[in-house]
mmCIF file of C-alpha atoms in Angstrom:
data_model
loop_
_atom_site.group_PDB
_atom_site.id
_atom_site.type_symbol
_atom_site.label_atom_id
_atom_site.label_comp_id
_atom_site.label_asym_id
_atom_site.label_seq_id
_atom_site.Cartn_x
_atom_site.Cartn_y
_atom_site.Cartn_z
ATOM 1 C CA UNK A 1 -125.005 52.300 146.918
ATOM 2 C CA UNK A 2 -123.878 55.881 146.626
ATOM 3 C CA UNK A 3 -120.874 56.858 148.705
ATOM 4 C CA UNK A 4 -118.059 59.370 149.025
ATOM 5 C CA UNK A 5 -114.436 58.916 149.974
ATOM 6 C CA UNK A 6 -112.838 61.917 151.508
ATOM 7 C CA UNK A 7 -109.238 62.865 152.117
ATOM 8 C CA UNK A 8 -108.155 61.953 155.601
ATOM 9 C CA UNK A 9 -107.151 64.703 157.947
ATOM 10 C CA UNK A 10 -106.212 66.545 159.886
ATOM 11 C CA UNK A 11 -104.906 69.319 157.691
ATOM 12 C CA UNK A 12 -102.914 72.188 159.171
ATOM 13 C CA UNK A 13 -102.120 75.255 157.076
ATOM 14 C CA UNK A 14 -100.769 78.723 157.589
ATOM 15 C CA UNK A 15 -102.981 81.687 156.873
ATOM 16 C CA UNK A 16 -103.152 82.587 153.148
ATOM 17 C CA UNK A 17 -102.065 79.090 152.075
ATOM 18 C CA UNK A 18 -103.836 77.201 149.284
ATOM 19 C CA UNK A 19 -106.297 74.519 150.346
ATOM 20 C CA UNK A 20 -107.345 71.337 148.573
ATOM 21 C CA UNK A 21 -109.490 68.663 150.199
ATOM 22 C CA UNK A 22 -110.028 65.682 147.934
ATOM 23 C CA UNK A 23 -113.373 63.948 147.536
ATOM 24 C CA UNK A 24 -114.296 61.156 145.137
ATOM 25 C CA UNK A 25 -117.694 59.584 144.764
ATOM 26 C CA UNK A 26 -119.390 56.383 143.669
ATOM 27 C CA UNK A 27 -122.936 56.808 142.470
ATOM 28 C CA UNK A 28 -125.795 55.481 140.400
ATOM 29 C CA UNK A 29 -126.566 58.180 137.874
ATOM 30 C CA UNK A 30 -125.450 61.740 138.450
ATOM 31 C CA UNK A 31 -126.711 62.995 141.802
ATOM 32 C CA UNK A 32 -126.020 66.430 143.215
ATOM 33 C CA UNK A 33 -122.806 66.794 145.206
ATOM 34 C CA UNK A 34 -122.361 68.856 148.359
ATOM 35 C CA UNK A 35 -119.757 70.250 150.720
ATOM 36 C CA UNK A 36 -120.824 70.989 154.279
ATOM 37 C CA UNK A 37 -118.788 72.709 157.003
ATOM 38 C CA UNK A 38 -119.069 72.139 160.747
ATOM 39 C CA UNK A 39 -117.636 74.697 163.158
ATOM 40 C CA UNK A 40 -116.821 73.580 166.711
ATOM 41 C CA UNK A 41 -119.909 72.768 168.725
ATOM 42 C CA UNK A 42 -122.287 73.527 165.871
ATOM 43 C CA UNK A 43 -124.356 71.730 163.275
ATOM 44 C CA UNK A 44 -123.508 71.326 159.610
ATOM 45 C CA UNK A 45 -123.847 74.288 157.291
ATOM 46 C CA UNK A 46 -124.116 73.971 153.548
ATOM 47 C CA UNK A 47 -120.970 75.424 152.015
ATOM 48 C CA UNK A 48 -121.632 74.784 148.328
ATOM 49 C CA UNK A 49 -123.213 72.342 145.941
ATOM 50 C CA UNK A 50 -123.251 71.325 142.277
ATOM 51 C CA UNK A 51 -126.230 69.686 140.612
ATOM 52 C CA UNK A 52 -124.746 68.335 137.385
ATOM 53 C CA UNK A 53 -121.498 67.422 135.677
ATOM 54 C CA UNK A 54 -119.085 70.318 135.031
ATOM 55 C CA UNK A 55 -121.007 72.586 137.404
ATOM 56 C CA UNK A 56 -118.849 74.629 139.751
ATOM 57 C CA UNK A 57 -120.178 75.402 143.197
ATOM 58 C CA UNK A 58 -118.685 78.370 144.999
ATOM 59 C CA UNK A 59 -119.164 80.255 148.249
ATOM 60 C CA UNK A 60 -116.993 82.343 150.592
ATOM 61 C CA UNK A 61 -113.952 81.848 148.355
ATOM 62 C CA UNK A 62 -114.355 78.056 148.282
ATOM 63 C CA UNK A 63 -114.898 76.235 144.998
ATOM 64 C CA UNK A 64 -115.553 72.686 143.852
ATOM 65 C CA UNK A 65 -116.177 71.369 140.337
ATOM 66 C CA UNK A 66 -118.323 68.302 139.603
ATOM 67 C CA UNK A 67 -116.059 66.152 137.439
ATOM 68 C CA UNK A 68 -117.735 63.139 135.914
ATOM 69 C CA UNK A 69 -114.554 61.832 134.225
ATOM 70 C CA UNK A 70 -112.680 61.493 137.492
ATOM 71 C CA UNK A 71 -115.765 61.096 139.743
ATOM 72 C CA UNK A 72 -114.410 63.862 141.932
ATOM 73 C CA UNK A 73 -115.595 66.985 143.731
ATOM 74 C CA UNK A 74 -112.460 68.416 145.310
ATOM 75 C CA UNK A 75 -112.788 71.465 147.541
ATOM 76 C CA UNK A 76 -110.350 74.340 146.972
ATOM 77 C CA UNK A 77 -109.664 77.765 148.372
ATOM 78 C CA UNK A 78 -106.903 80.041 147.212
ATOM 79 C CA UNK A 79 -106.118 81.745 150.513
ATOM 80 C CA UNK A 80 -107.382 80.318 153.793
ATOM 81 C CA UNK A 81 -108.082 82.326 156.926
ATOM 82 C CA UNK A 82 -107.995 81.383 160.592
ATOM 83 C CA UNK A 83 -111.788 81.582 160.583
ATOM 84 C CA UNK A 84 -111.911 78.704 158.051
ATOM 85 C CA UNK A 85 -110.781 76.285 160.766
ATOM 86 C CA UNK A 86 -113.530 73.676 160.894
ATOM 87 C CA UNK A 87 -114.426 70.157 159.775
ATOM 88 C CA UNK A 88 -115.406 69.795 156.127
ATOM 89 C CA UNK A 89 -117.710 67.034 154.856
ATOM 90 C CA UNK A 90 -118.262 65.917 151.297
ATOM 91 C CA UNK A 91 -121.741 64.433 150.718
ATOM 92 C CA UNK A 92 -124.209 63.137 148.164
ATOM 93 C CA UNK A 93 -127.748 61.739 148.308
ATOM 94 C CA UNK A 94 -128.311 58.002 148.635
ATOM 95 C CA UNK A 95 -129.487 56.226 145.489
ATOM 96 C CA UNK A 96 -133.116 56.522 146.634
ATOM 97 C CA UNK A 97 -132.673 60.142 147.816
ATOM 98 C CA UNK A 98 -133.823 59.188 151.307
ATOM 99 C CA UNK A 99 -130.677 60.385 153.053
ATOM 100 C CA UNK A 100 -127.326 62.053 152.579
ATOM 101 C CA UNK A 101 -124.139 59.997 152.602
ATOM 102 C CA UNK A 102 -121.253 61.806 154.229
ATOM 103 C CA UNK A 103 -117.527 61.373 154.074
ATOM 104 C CA UNK A 104 -115.626 60.932 157.312
ATOM 105 C CA UNK A 105 -114.813 64.637 157.451
ATOM 106 C CA UNK A 106 -111.533 66.520 157.179
ATOM 107 C CA UNK A 107 -110.494 68.713 160.076
ATOM 108 C CA UNK A 108 -108.781 71.896 158.914
ATOM 109 C CA UNK A 109 -106.745 74.061 161.265
ATOM 110 C CA UNK A 110 -105.434 77.363 159.978
ATOM 111 C CA UNK A 111 -102.663 79.001 161.995
ATOM 112 C CA UNK A 112 -101.951 82.734 161.945
ATOM 113 C CA UNK B 1 -136.754 82.735 157.956
ATOM 114 C CA UNK B 2 -135.772 80.749 161.005
ATOM 115 C CA UNK B 3 -133.580 77.760 160.384
ATOM 116 C CA UNK B 4 -134.008 74.240 161.660
ATOM 117 C CA UNK B 5 -134.468 74.318 165.412
ATOM 118 C CA UNK B 6 -133.558 71.581 167.809
ATOM 119 C CA UNK B 7 -133.993 71.309 171.520
ATOM 120 C CA UNK B 8 -132.611 70.734 173.935
ATOM 121 C CA UNK B 9 -129.083 71.588 172.812
ATOM 122 C CA UNK B 10 -127.611 69.471 175.574
ATOM 123 C CA UNK B 11 -129.270 66.568 177.349
ATOM 124 C CA UNK B 12 -127.892 64.480 180.181
ATOM 125 C CA UNK B 13 -129.553 61.194 181.110
ATOM 126 C CA UNK B 14 -128.690 58.317 183.392
ATOM 127 C CA UNK B 15 -128.655 54.796 182.054
ATOM 128 C CA UNK B 16 -132.170 53.422 181.746
ATOM 129 C CA UNK B 17 -133.898 56.796 181.388
ATOM 130 C CA UNK B 18 -135.672 58.068 178.307
ATOM 131 C CA UNK B 19 -134.383 60.794 175.996
ATOM 132 C CA UNK B 20 -136.675 62.920 173.826
ATOM 133 C CA UNK B 21 -135.129 65.083 171.154
ATOM 134 C CA UNK B 22 -137.192 67.637 169.264
ATOM 135 C CA UNK B 23 -136.791 69.114 165.822
ATOM 136 C CA UNK B 24 -138.755 71.887 164.137
ATOM 137 C CA UNK B 25 -138.022 72.011 160.402
ATOM 138 C CA UNK B 26 -137.595 75.179 158.404
ATOM 139 C CA UNK B 27 -140.822 76.884 157.410
ATOM 140 C CA UNK B 28 -142.239 75.269 154.321
ATOM 141 C CA UNK B 29 -140.198 72.085 154.676
ATOM 142 C CA UNK B 30 -142.137 68.854 154.983
ATOM 143 C CA UNK B 31 -139.227 66.394 154.937
ATOM 144 C CA UNK B 32 -137.243 65.669 158.099
ATOM 145 C CA UNK B 33 -134.131 63.533 158.556
ATOM 146 C CA UNK B 34 -132.329 62.427 161.716
ATOM 147 C CA UNK B 35 -128.616 61.666 161.853
ATOM 148 C CA UNK B 36 -126.251 60.575 164.604
ATOM 149 C CA UNK B 37 -122.656 61.722 164.912
ATOM 150 C CA UNK B 38 -120.220 59.939 167.150
ATOM 151 C CA UNK B 39 -117.095 61.850 168.261
ATOM 152 C CA UNK B 40 -114.633 62.451 165.435
ATOM 153 C CA UNK B 41 -116.881 60.681 162.917
ATOM 154 C CA UNK B 42 -119.168 61.649 160.090
ATOM 155 C CA UNK B 43 -122.928 61.677 160.255
ATOM 156 C CA UNK B 44 -124.852 58.427 159.970
ATOM 157 C CA UNK B 45 -128.426 58.410 158.707
ATOM 158 C CA UNK B 46 -131.085 57.160 161.078
ATOM 159 C CA UNK B 47 -134.566 57.943 159.759
ATOM 160 C CA UNK B 48 -136.437 59.975 157.138
ATOM 161 C CA UNK B 49 -139.963 61.222 157.788
ATOM 162 C CA UNK B 50 -142.641 63.247 156.120
ATOM 163 C CA UNK B 51 -145.683 64.537 157.941
ATOM 164 C CA UNK B 52 -147.276 61.597 159.784
ATOM 165 C CA UNK B 53 -145.238 59.060 157.825
ATOM 166 C CA UNK B 54 -141.956 57.236 158.291
ATOM 167 C CA UNK B 55 -140.451 56.910 154.826
ATOM 168 C CA UNK B 56 -137.177 55.171 155.638
ATOM 169 C CA UNK B 57 -135.965 53.993 159.039
ATOM 170 C CA UNK B 58 -133.256 51.695 157.761
ATOM 171 C CA UNK B 59 -130.560 53.461 159.781
ATOM 172 C CA UNK B 60 -132.337 53.323 163.109
ATOM 173 C CA UNK B 61 -131.665 50.588 165.683
ATOM 174 C CA UNK B 62 -134.606 48.187 165.849
ATOM 175 C CA UNK B 63 -134.983 48.446 169.601
ATOM 176 C CA UNK B 64 -135.341 51.419 171.957
ATOM 177 C CA UNK B 65 -135.352 54.026 169.168
ATOM 178 C CA UNK B 66 -138.444 55.543 167.588
ATOM 179 C CA UNK B 67 -139.286 58.671 165.623
ATOM 180 C CA UNK B 68 -142.399 60.560 164.678
ATOM 181 C CA UNK B 69 -143.384 63.677 162.778
ATOM 182 C CA UNK B 70 -146.974 64.475 163.710
ATOM 183 C CA UNK B 71 -149.360 66.623 161.721
ATOM 184 C CA UNK B 72 -148.883 69.389 164.256
ATOM 185 C CA UNK B 73 -145.727 70.072 166.200
ATOM 186 C CA UNK B 74 -142.086 69.098 165.935
ATOM 187 C CA UNK B 75 -140.517 65.825 164.952
ATOM 188 C CA UNK B 76 -139.493 63.734 167.949
ATOM 189 C CA UNK B 77 -136.668 61.221 168.224
ATOM 190 C CA UNK B 78 -137.207 59.056 171.264
ATOM 191 C CA UNK B 79 -134.636 56.802 172.871
ATOM 192 C CA UNK B 80 -135.886 54.513 175.595
ATOM 193 C CA UNK B 81 -133.705 52.964 178.302
ATOM 194 C CA UNK B 82 -130.605 54.834 177.195
ATOM 195 C CA UNK B 83 -127.184 53.225 177.425
ATOM 196 C CA UNK B 84 -123.730 54.817 177.419
ATOM 197 C CA UNK B 85 -123.273 53.948 173.759
ATOM 198 C CA UNK B 86 -126.151 56.294 172.889
ATOM 199 C CA UNK B 87 -123.996 59.269 173.850
ATOM 200 C CA UNK B 88 -123.589 61.244 170.641
ATOM 201 C CA UNK B 89 -124.692 64.359 168.816
ATOM 202 C CA UNK B 90 -128.050 63.951 167.108
ATOM 203 C CA UNK B 91 -128.745 66.214 164.174
ATOM 204 C CA UNK B 92 -131.989 66.910 162.447
ATOM 205 C CA UNK B 93 -132.194 68.201 158.880
ATOM 206 C CA UNK B 94 -135.087 69.330 156.735
ATOM 207 C CA UNK B 95 -135.701 69.873 153.039
ATOM 208 C CA UNK B 96 -138.597 71.213 150.988
ATOM 209 C CA UNK B 97 -138.769 68.031 148.899
ATOM 210 C CA UNK B 98 -136.986 64.733 148.606
ATOM 211 C CA UNK B 99 -135.258 64.995 145.260
ATOM 212 C CA UNK B 100 -131.541 64.619 144.714
ATOM 213 C CA UNK B 101 -131.104 68.341 144.049
ATOM 214 C CA UNK B 102 -132.793 69.330 147.301
ATOM 215 C CA UNK B 103 -130.445 70.633 149.937
ATOM 216 C CA UNK B 104 -130.821 69.368 153.466
ATOM 217 C CA UNK B 105 -130.550 72.113 156.065
ATOM 218 C CA UNK B 106 -129.243 71.082 159.451
ATOM 219 C CA UNK B 107 -130.122 72.130 162.953
ATOM 220 C CA UNK B 108 -127.523 72.838 165.663
ATOM 221 C CA UNK B 109 -127.872 69.363 167.113
ATOM 222 C CA UNK B 110 -128.653 67.852 170.489
ATOM 223 C CA UNK B 111 -125.679 66.525 172.379
ATOM 224 C CA UNK B 112 -126.782 63.577 174.471
ATOM 225 C CA UNK B 113 -124.624 62.410 177.345
ATOM 226 C CA UNK B 114 -125.541 59.211 179.134
ATOM 227 C CA UNK B 115 -124.020 58.834 182.578
#
């Protein structure tokens, strides 16, 4: 079935550093790919998504490109802020679209 | 447009009691999903419902757990005779349709603690 493998955390960066969180997927066909963010004590918020190969999703300075050749959807941000500290989840729909399959999550801590 | 609403936000139960978790989807959304998140883990799918129908409950334990999404009112996740291992955050999500391009929007979660 469809699944994602996400870079293990935790990740600790200084403010203004470059961020990459790796995500690779296994899927039947070419489903949409998603990044969600979870702030402490809250639910998941959609960060960005891409619906087809070569699409780039972007939001709040974060970007991820749907790469079919490498089956990847890595999350990047050029300059992180303290407020970006959260847990980031890569996700895709199950093969029958009945649920979302999530990676284990990567905890990011940004220090001033 | 109000987002997905869940209540209560925090629920404490003693072993053997019942827990009822409620979820109101976003306006216009007819698809509801329940997930469970254990501490420091990702979300695990439990059940997918449309109005008055359970579409997929493959992720839900066979005993003590049930879910419904009536014609009127919120979706309910019910856990009977709770045990300590049920302590987790339970998230509800909704979407307008069920296709692979449809985004699921999540509620703030209900954090269940079983004493």
